[in-house]
Amino acid sequence: MSDYTLGIKELDDAIGGIKKGSNIMLIGPPMSGKEAILNYIVYHGAAKNENAVITVTTRESAAHILEWFKENKLILPMPRIGIVDCVTKTLGGAAVESENIKIASSPVDLTGIGVKISQFFEEFYMKKNTRKIQLHINSLSTILMYSNIQTVFRFLHVFTGRIKAAGAIGIYVIDSGMHDEQAIATLKQLFDGMIEIKSENDKNYIRVIGLSPKPTPWFEYEIEGANVKIVRGM
Amino acid sequence: MVETGIPKLDDFLDGGIPAGKSLVYYNQPGIEGEIFGLQTIYTTLKSGGNGVFIVSSTIPDIIKGQFREFGWDIESYNDKLFFVDAYNPLIGAPTTEKYVVSRPDNIDDFNKIITDLIKELPPSTIVFGSLSTIMDLCGEKETIEAVKTWNKMAMLYDHVIIYNFTAWPYSQETLDLIKNNLFNAVISIGGIAERVIFGQYFGILKADWTKEIKKSMLFRVLRPGGIKLYIPKILVTGAFDAGKSTFVHALSTRAISVDRLGTTIALDHGHIDYKGFSADIFGTPGQERFDPIIKLLSGESMGVFLVVDSTNPADFVRAKHMLEITKTYGLPYVVVANKQDVPGALTPGEIKEQFNLPHDVPVVPVVAKDKIGVFEAFEVLINKITGGT
């Protein structure tokens, strides 16, 4: 049984769990429920697998994210949650750091974002002795709006390497259709697999590539509140 | 001379950075190294100098906020500190700063503003908040050429020019140029990693105006306070009833002891933040029956306080024996001659003789219960640990 699972039973069964050290792209069109899927993975990792969970958020503030979990009655084990908030300061908001929230000054400040990620890693790994850590970045697309592909590649090169060294996993969200093929291909070099989402005829489908010998089949899914439900396999 | 304001770094640099020189803070990604630039410019302002800060990766107001986080009031230096805004134009936002790079992704625009500034302003400390961001926007080769120009001009106009650079995986050629050729001084800032980074250090890779001191110092970032040197473990040991626990509590900002019936049965643990230093202090028990655990307590210490009861020379043998048991022979240590207030106490000179101590071991007079001499002893030991004079 692997230390890392997505929490979506059909997918986990199909890929047999995620190996530690894996870096995974979560790619799909806008408004396909990627946010909900990511939150689901986060919740499952922290609450069910008891992993430490670090989320870098470039679109929603940390407070907003924590609100979402509360509203959906999902209780997060706070000692294992770390959020790097790249949003609040850019909106001119008063940003206060806490045990669970670190503030980065903008999505451009990759150095600063890197520092906060490292600090969370240190806190979970060394101080709290949690060896299983999940890093999520939502989203690389926002970061790519401010920095060019080489810059982001260098940043990811460092942190995907750190994920491997620490035996953690990383999940990175990208909006398909926002970037050219070349850019996605460049980034793909750094990843071990992809969680791919597509929309067809108003239905959403999900599959995983690269983490198992063959790609999984496409599964149709629906988002119900905070739940990701597989409706049927394709 | 421009002082960096980083504890011990100025000593290693023979006082600071001479006018006209260029320096790069070369940061490993993930380490909070950009503070070095901030602390240096604040140090300049405090000593009456002028400062220029080029902001590339965030809004100038956020940088101003960062100064405040460290307890550094820059409001009072408004006429001596200028910000160059190379960020707001990038995201299309309006700016309120006097100096602006209207196209931060165009090295010629950058060049013009910087060279104008260098010529206009009196000798100042010029700090680039993020050279890597400029390199990301304008290109590696283009930025390197510009840096060469800026360094030359800084030399002509007597500025000190400093760059924060995050060593992302640029081309090896670029990284080598930065580490070896482009700057007069290179301060390397990195992390101690074992799977994850858990300690931070800085060291001088190059400083062409002084003999090179290849020393690294562990540091911590305190808010407020800034960069402080971090000594992860100082041991306090000595014979029974010499006053070790009292000494630990006297020295520490906060401390706890595990004791019963007036004697330590496990350890004392204290933490001190003093001047440029942050250290953790561990005190051992003195009674012989606890000797087995003392070795465990003393692992990985960086220095030792050997506390002796100045009125009780008979215990000096036991005290010396503690150095052996703790396996701290070879580490820098200071003898704390405690209980100096009690009649019959031997003077430090007499202790040195009786103890037969090597010439270079300092003996500091202390009255731990009244906190007399404890901070002097601390400074002496820190100097020994950091290899200062």
XYZ file of C-alpha atoms in Angstrom, chain B residues 3-6 9 13 17 23-27 33-40 127 162-167 185-189:
32
model
C 29.569 47.920 6.771
C 27.294 45.045 5.896
C 25.817 44.932 9.378
C 25.865 41.140 9.282
C 30.906 39.269 8.275
C 35.890 41.477 5.437
C 33.140 46.828 1.819
C 29.561 42.320 -3.905
C 27.056 39.566 -4.602
C 25.030 37.664 -2.012
C 24.926 34.326 -3.800
C 21.851 32.468 -2.476
C 19.155 35.204 1.703
C 17.600 38.368 0.262
C 17.564 39.763 3.777
C 21.340 40.219 3.551
C 20.788 43.001 1.022
C 18.144 44.629 3.205
C 20.277 44.479 6.340
C 23.242 45.983 4.530
C 21.380 47.197 -3.642
C 25.510 44.952 -4.025
C 23.377 42.269 -5.666
C 21.034 39.640 -4.214
C 21.289 36.680 -6.588
C 19.394 33.392 -6.309
C 21.416 30.618 -7.889
C 33.308 39.817 -3.374
C 31.018 36.808 -3.275
C 29.176 35.802 -0.111
C 27.691 32.359 -0.415
C 24.459 31.707 1.458
